[in-house]
Amino acid sequence: MDDHPLLISTEGAVRVLTLNRPQALNAFTTGLLGQLRAALDEAASDAGVRAVLITGAGRAFCAGQDLSDPHIKPEFDEHSGAVDPHRKPKAKDIGNLLDHYYIPLALRLRSMPVPTVCAVNGVAAGAGANFALGCDLVLAGQSASFIQAFSKIGLVPDCGGTWLLTRLVGRARAMQLALLGDKLPAEQAQAWGLIARCVADADLQSEAMATAQKLSRMPTRALVQTREALDASMALEFEDALKLEARLQSQLGYAHDYLEGAAAFLTKRQPAFKDR
Ligand code: T3D
């Protein structure tokens, strides 16, 4: 039984979400997935939050779906509800689990109105790895690692893995990670461009918090639209990307933060950004 599978705290304008099931390497139960989505919804609608930092408690970041979660255990007899040891378990519909929990969560994360930072403090496997990679900036401790564990249990990468991996590291390396399911150490993940930075374990939380605090002082709306433009660019012709940039600059150019940023530069003072 999990009392508090997700810890929520706030430092300045940074909302910190800590996956907190260390006994199961912070594996996702439907309970944790629901709480995580609700916490992201809440952070998105709180005007005081200007960045979100996500990390894990204990020695792991997240071992992906909790394979023993009673909410998704196979049913045995739909009429009596009794467990019959002689009857083959009815297969569960994992697509259903994705539709109800993982897809809304991945979409929520990717559409946050504030930047997101992930501090990967240990192993990130399966959906845990891909949830981390869905954040805007991913920092990992030197002892952390990334595992596309899906192939080892007869599944395909989910939680956005097929989309994220090919874009982050290219098809050849995405195939290697997804087919073999081997552990990719954090240093190599940085060298491959899978994550932004690998730092000393002892420095991970302070570096990640400093990064989130820095982002929280920046022009939030421009940061979020930068994410949207970079993501969209993958599916656009060059000319269409230029047009998208022009459309976004059009909107941002009238906003408070651009006027404030330019004025602060010209008068040699610190800007005070506020748009979200
Ligand atoms: O239903 C569905 O399957 C839907 C699928 C959704 C998407 C997915 O995420 S599929 C991928 C699911 N995840 C995995 O397959 C990873 C399973 N875990 C591992 O391969 C290893 O635990 C790790 C490589 C992540 C870490 O290995 P290690 O040696 O450091 O730790 P460990 O001893 O294996 O695990 C420690 C404990 O955590 C252990 O419990 P115990 O024996 O101490 O009571 C282990 O059972 C538990 N644990 C680890 N991962 C999970 C888990 N319990 C439930 N679900 C897990 N995914």
Coordinates of C-alpha atoms and ligand atoms in Angstrom, one line a residue:
M1 CA 0.0 0.0 0.0
D2 CA 1.4 3.4 -1.0
D3 CA 0.6 6.3 1.4
H4 CA 2.2 9.0 -0.7
P5 CA 3.3 7.7 -4.1
L6 CA 3.9 11.3 -5.3
L7 CA 5.5 14.0 -3.2
I8 CA 4.7 17.6 -4.1
S9 CA 6.6 20.6 -3.0
T10 CA 7.3 24.2 -4.2
E11 CA 10.6 26.2 -4.1
G12 CA 10.0 29.7 -5.3
A13 CA 8.2 29.4 -8.6
V14 CA 9.4 25.8 -9.2
R15 CA 7.0 22.9 -8.5
V16 CA 8.8 19.8 -7.5
L17 CA 7.2 16.4 -8.1
T18 CA 9.0 13.3 -6.6
L19 CA 8.0 9.8 -7.6
N20 CA 7.9 8.1 -4.2
R21 CA 7.6 4.3 -4.4
P22 CA 11.3 3.5 -3.7
Q23 CA 10.5 -0.1 -2.6
A24 CA 9.5 -0.8 -6.3
L25 CA 12.0 1.6 -7.9
N26 CA 9.2 4.1 -8.3
A27 CA 7.3 1.9 -10.8
F28 CA 4.1 3.4 -12.1
T29 CA 0.9 2.1 -10.6
T30 CA -2.4 3.5 -11.9
G31 CA -2.6 5.4 -8.6
L32 CA 0.7 7.1 -9.2
L33 CA -0.1 7.8 -12.8
G34 CA -3.4 9.4 -11.8
Q35 CA -1.7 11.5 -9.1
L36 CA 1.1 12.6 -11.5
R37 CA -1.3 13.8 -14.1
A38 CA -3.4 15.6 -11.5
A39 CA -0.3 17.3 -10.1
L40 CA 0.8 18.4 -13.6
D41 CA -2.8 19.8 -14.2
E42 CA -2.6 21.7 -11.0
A43 CA 0.9 23.1 -11.7
A44 CA -0.4 24.1 -15.2
S45 CA -3.3 26.1 -13.8
D46 CA -1.3 27.7 -10.9
A47 CA -0.1 31.1 -12.2
G48 CA 2.7 31.1 -9.5
V49 CA 4.4 28.1 -11.0
R50 CA 6.9 28.9 -13.7
A51 CA 8.8 25.6 -14.0
V52 CA 8.3 22.0 -13.0
L53 CA 11.1 19.7 -11.7
I54 CA 10.5 15.9 -11.7
T55 CA 12.7 13.4 -9.9
G56 CA 12.5 10.1 -8.0
A57 CA 13.0 9.1 -4.4
G58 CA 15.6 6.5 -3.5
R59 CA 18.1 4.7 -5.9
A60 CA 15.9 4.8 -9.0
F61 CA 14.1 7.3 -11.1
C62 CA 11.3 4.9 -12.3
A63 CA 11.2 1.3 -13.4
G64 CA 8.2 1.9 -15.8
Q65 CA 4.9 0.2 -15.4
D66 CA 4.5 -1.7 -12.1
L67 CA 4.1 -5.2 -13.4
S68 CA 2.4 -6.3 -10.2
D69 CA -0.2 -3.4 -10.1
P70 CA -3.4 -5.0 -8.9
H71 CA -5.4 -2.6 -11.1
I72 CA -4.0 -4.2 -14.3
K73 CA -3.6 -7.8 -13.1
P74 CA -5.3 -10.2 -15.4
E75 CA -8.9 -11.1 -14.5
F76 CA -9.5 -14.8 -14.0
D77 CA -13.3 -15.3 -14.0
E78 CA -15.5 -12.4 -15.1
H79 CA -18.7 -14.0 -13.6
S80 CA -17.7 -15.1 -10.1
G81 CA -14.5 -12.9 -9.8
A82 CA -12.9 -16.0 -8.2
V83 CA -9.4 -17.0 -9.0
D84 CA -9.2 -20.3 -10.7
P85 CA -5.6 -21.7 -10.7
H86 CA -6.5 -24.1 -13.5
R87 CA -7.8 -21.5 -15.9
K88 CA -5.5 -19.5 -18.1
P89 CA -5.6 -15.8 -17.2
K90 CA -7.5 -13.6 -19.6
A91 CA -5.1 -11.3 -21.4
K92 CA -5.3 -7.7 -20.2
D93 CA -5.7 -4.9 -22.7
I94 CA -2.5 -2.9 -22.3
G95 CA -3.7 -0.5 -25.0
N96 CA -6.6 0.3 -22.7
L97 CA -4.1 1.2 -19.9
L98 CA -2.2 3.4 -22.3
D99 CA -5.4 5.1 -23.5
H100 CA -6.5 5.9 -20.0
Y101 CA -3.3 6.7 -18.2
Y102 CA -0.1 7.0 -20.3
I103 CA -1.4 8.9 -23.3
P104 CA -3.1 11.6 -21.2
L105 CA 0.0 11.9 -19.1
A106 CA 2.4 12.1 -22.0
L107 CA 0.2 14.7 -23.7
R108 CA -0.1 16.7 -20.4
L109 CA 3.6 16.7 -19.9
R110 CA 4.3 17.8 -23.5
S111 CA 1.8 20.6 -23.4
M112 CA 2.7 22.1 -20.1
P113 CA 2.5 25.9 -20.2
V114 CA 5.8 26.0 -18.3
P115 CA 9.2 24.4 -18.9
T116 CA 9.8 21.0 -17.4
V117 CA 13.1 19.6 -16.0
C118 CA 13.8 16.0 -15.2
A119 CA 16.5 15.0 -12.7
V120 CA 17.1 11.3 -13.4
N121 CA 18.5 10.1 -10.2
G122 CA 19.0 6.4 -11.0
V123 CA 17.7 3.8 -13.5
A124 CA 14.9 4.9 -15.8
A125 CA 13.3 1.9 -17.5
G126 CA 10.4 1.3 -19.9
A127 CA 7.7 4.0 -19.6
G128 CA 9.8 5.6 -16.8
A129 CA 12.6 6.3 -19.3
N130 CA 10.2 7.7 -21.9
F131 CA 8.3 9.8 -19.4
A132 CA 11.7 11.4 -18.4
L133 CA 12.7 11.9 -22.0
G134 CA 9.4 13.7 -22.6
C135 CA 10.6 16.6 -20.3
D136 CA 12.1 19.7 -21.8
L137 CA 15.5 19.4 -20.2
V138 CA 16.8 16.0 -18.9
L139 CA 19.7 15.9 -16.4
A140 CA 21.0 12.6 -15.1
G141 CA 23.3 11.6 -12.3
Q142 CA 26.5 9.7 -13.4
S143 CA 25.1 6.4 -12.0
A144 CA 21.8 6.7 -13.7
S145 CA 20.9 4.7 -16.8
F146 CA 18.1 4.4 -19.4
I147 CA 16.6 1.1 -20.5
Q148 CA 14.0 0.5 -23.2
A149 CA 12.8 -2.6 -21.2
F150 CA 9.8 -3.3 -23.4
S151 CA 11.3 -5.8 -25.8
K152 CA 12.4 -8.0 -22.9
I153 CA 8.7 -8.5 -22.0
G154 CA 7.3 -8.7 -25.5
L155 CA 6.1 -5.1 -25.9
V156 CA 7.0 -2.1 -28.1
P157 CA 8.3 1.2 -26.6
D158 CA 5.4 3.3 -25.4
C159 CA 4.8 6.6 -23.5
G160 CA 6.1 8.4 -26.6
G161 CA 9.2 6.3 -26.9
T162 CA 9.0 5.6 -30.7
W163 CA 8.6 9.3 -31.4
L164 CA 11.1 10.6 -28.9
L165 CA 13.9 8.1 -29.5
T166 CA 14.1 8.5 -33.3
R167 CA 14.1 12.3 -32.9
L168 CA 16.6 12.4 -30.1
V169 CA 19.2 9.8 -31.3
G170 CA 18.3 8.8 -34.9
R171 CA 16.9 5.5 -36.2
A172 CA 20.1 3.4 -35.8
R173 CA 20.6 4.1 -32.2
A174 CA 16.8 4.1 -31.5
M175 CA 16.7 0.6 -33.0
Q176 CA 19.6 -0.6 -30.9
L177 CA 18.1 0.7 -27.7
A178 CA 14.6 -0.6 -28.5
L179 CA 15.4 -4.0 -29.8
L180 CA 18.1 -5.0 -27.4
G181 CA 16.7 -3.3 -24.3
D182 CA 20.2 -2.9 -22.9
K183 CA 21.1 -0.4 -20.3
L184 CA 22.5 3.0 -21.6
P185 CA 24.6 4.7 -18.9
A186 CA 24.0 8.4 -18.4
E187 CA 27.3 9.5 -19.8
Q188 CA 26.7 7.7 -23.0
A189 CA 23.1 9.0 -23.1
Q190 CA 24.6 12.5 -23.0
A191 CA 27.1 11.7 -25.7
W192 CA 24.3 10.3 -27.9
G193 CA 22.2 13.4 -27.4
L194 CA 19.5 11.5 -25.6
I195 CA 19.7 13.8 -22.6
A196 CA 20.9 17.3 -22.0
R197 CA 23.5 16.7 -19.3
C198 CA 25.1 14.0 -17.2
V199 CA 26.4 15.4 -13.8
A200 CA 28.0 14.0 -10.7
D201 CA 25.4 12.2 -8.6
A202 CA 26.1 14.5 -5.6
D203 CA 25.4 17.5 -7.8
L204 CA 22.3 16.3 -9.6
Q205 CA 19.5 17.7 -7.4
S206 CA 21.2 21.1 -6.9
E207 CA 22.1 21.4 -10.7
A208 CA 18.5 20.4 -11.7
M209 CA 17.0 22.9 -9.2
A210 CA 19.3 25.7 -10.4
T211 CA 18.3 24.9 -14.0
A212 CA 14.6 24.9 -13.1
Q213 CA 15.0 28.2 -11.1
K214 CA 16.8 29.8 -14.0
L215 CA 14.0 28.8 -16.4
S216 CA 11.4 30.1 -13.9
R217 CA 12.9 33.6 -14.2
M218 CA 12.9 33.5 -18.0
P219 CA 10.1 34.5 -20.4
T220 CA 7.8 31.4 -19.9
R221 CA 5.6 31.9 -23.0
A222 CA 8.6 32.2 -25.3
L223 CA 10.1 29.0 -23.8
V224 CA 7.0 27.0 -24.3
Q225 CA 6.5 28.3 -27.8
T226 CA 10.1 27.4 -28.6
R227 CA 9.3 23.8 -27.5
E228 CA 6.2 23.8 -29.8
A229 CA 8.2 25.2 -32.8
L230 CA 11.1 22.7 -32.3
D231 CA 8.7 19.8 -32.1
A232 CA 6.7 21.0 -35.1
S233 CA 9.8 21.6 -37.2
M234 CA 10.4 17.9 -37.5
A235 CA 7.3 17.5 -39.7
L236 CA 7.7 20.8 -41.6
E237 CA 9.4 21.9 -44.8
F238 CA 12.0 24.6 -44.3
E239 CA 9.8 27.3 -45.6
D240 CA 6.9 26.3 -43.4
A241 CA 9.2 26.3 -40.4
L242 CA 10.2 29.9 -41.3
K243 CA 6.6 30.9 -41.5
L244 CA 5.8 29.3 -38.2
E245 CA 8.7 31.2 -36.6
A246 CA 7.3 34.4 -38.1
R247 CA 3.8 33.7 -36.8
L248 CA 5.1 33.0 -33.2
Q249 CA 7.3 36.1 -33.3
S250 CA 4.3 38.1 -34.4
Q251 CA 2.4 37.1 -31.3
L252 CA 5.4 37.3 -28.9
G253 CA 6.4 40.7 -30.2
Y254 CA 3.2 42.3 -28.8
A255 CA 3.5 40.5 -25.5
H256 CA 4.8 42.1 -22.2
D257 CA 7.8 39.9 -21.9
Y258 CA 9.4 41.0 -25.2
L259 CA 8.9 44.7 -24.5
E260 CA 10.2 44.1 -21.0
G261 CA 13.2 42.1 -22.2
A262 CA 14.2 44.6 -24.8
A263 CA 13.7 47.6 -22.4
A264 CA 15.7 45.8 -19.7
F265 CA 18.6 45.2 -22.2
L266 CA 18.6 48.8 -23.4
T267 CA 18.5 50.3 -19.8
K268 CA 21.0 47.7 -18.5
R269 CA 18.8 46.3 -15.8
Q270 CA 17.4 42.9 -14.9
P271 CA 14.2 42.0 -16.7
A272 CA 11.0 41.0 -14.7
F273 CA 9.2 38.6 -17.0
K274 CA 5.6 37.7 -16.2
D275 CA 3.8 36.2 -19.3
R276 CA 2.6 32.6 -19.1
Ligands
T3D1 O1 1.1 -3.9 -18.2 C1 2.1 -3.6 -18.8 O2 3.1 -4.2 -18.9 C2 2.0 -2.2 -19.5 C3 3.4 -1.7 -19.9 C4 3.7 -0.4 -19.8 C5 5.0 0.2 -20.2 C6 6.2 -0.3 -19.4 O3 6.7 0.5 -18.7 S1 6.8 -1.8 -19.8 C7 8.3 -1.9 -18.9 C8 8.1 -2.3 -17.5 N1 9.3 -2.3 -16.7 C9 10.2 -3.2 -16.8 O4 10.1 -4.2 -17.5 C10 11.4 -3.1 -15.9 C11 11.5 -4.1 -14.8 N2 12.5 -3.9 -13.9 C12 13.8 -4.2 -14.2 O5 14.2 -4.6 -15.3 C13 14.8 -4.0 -13.1 O6 14.1 -3.9 -11.9 C14 15.7 -2.7 -13.3 C15 16.7 -2.9 -14.5 C16 14.8 -1.5 -13.5 C17 16.5 -2.5 -12.0 O7 17.2 -3.7 -11.7 P1 17.8 -3.8 -10.2 O8 18.6 -5.1 -10.2 O9 18.6 -2.6 -9.9 O10 16.6 -3.9 -9.2 P2 15.6 -5.1 -9.0 O11 16.2 -6.0 -7.9 O12 15.2 -5.8 -10.2 O13 14.3 -4.4 -8.4 C18 14.2 -3.9 -7.1 C19 12.8 -4.1 -6.6 O14 11.9 -3.3 -7.4 C20 12.3 -5.6 -6.8 O15 11.4 -5.9 -5.7 P3 11.9 -6.8 -4.5 O16 12.3 -8.1 -5.0 O17 13.0 -6.0 -3.8 O18 10.6 -6.9 -3.6 C21 11.6 -5.6 -8.1 O19 10.6 -6.6 -8.2 C22 10.9 -4.2 -8.0 N3 10.6 -3.7 -9.4 C23 11.5 -3.3 -10.3 N4 10.9 -2.9 -11.4 C24 9.6 -3.2 -11.2 C25 9.4 -3.7 -9.9 N5 8.2 -4.0 -9.4 C26 7.1 -3.9 -10.2 N6 7.2 -3.5 -11.5 C27 8.4 -3.1 -12.0 N7 8.4 -2.6 -13.3

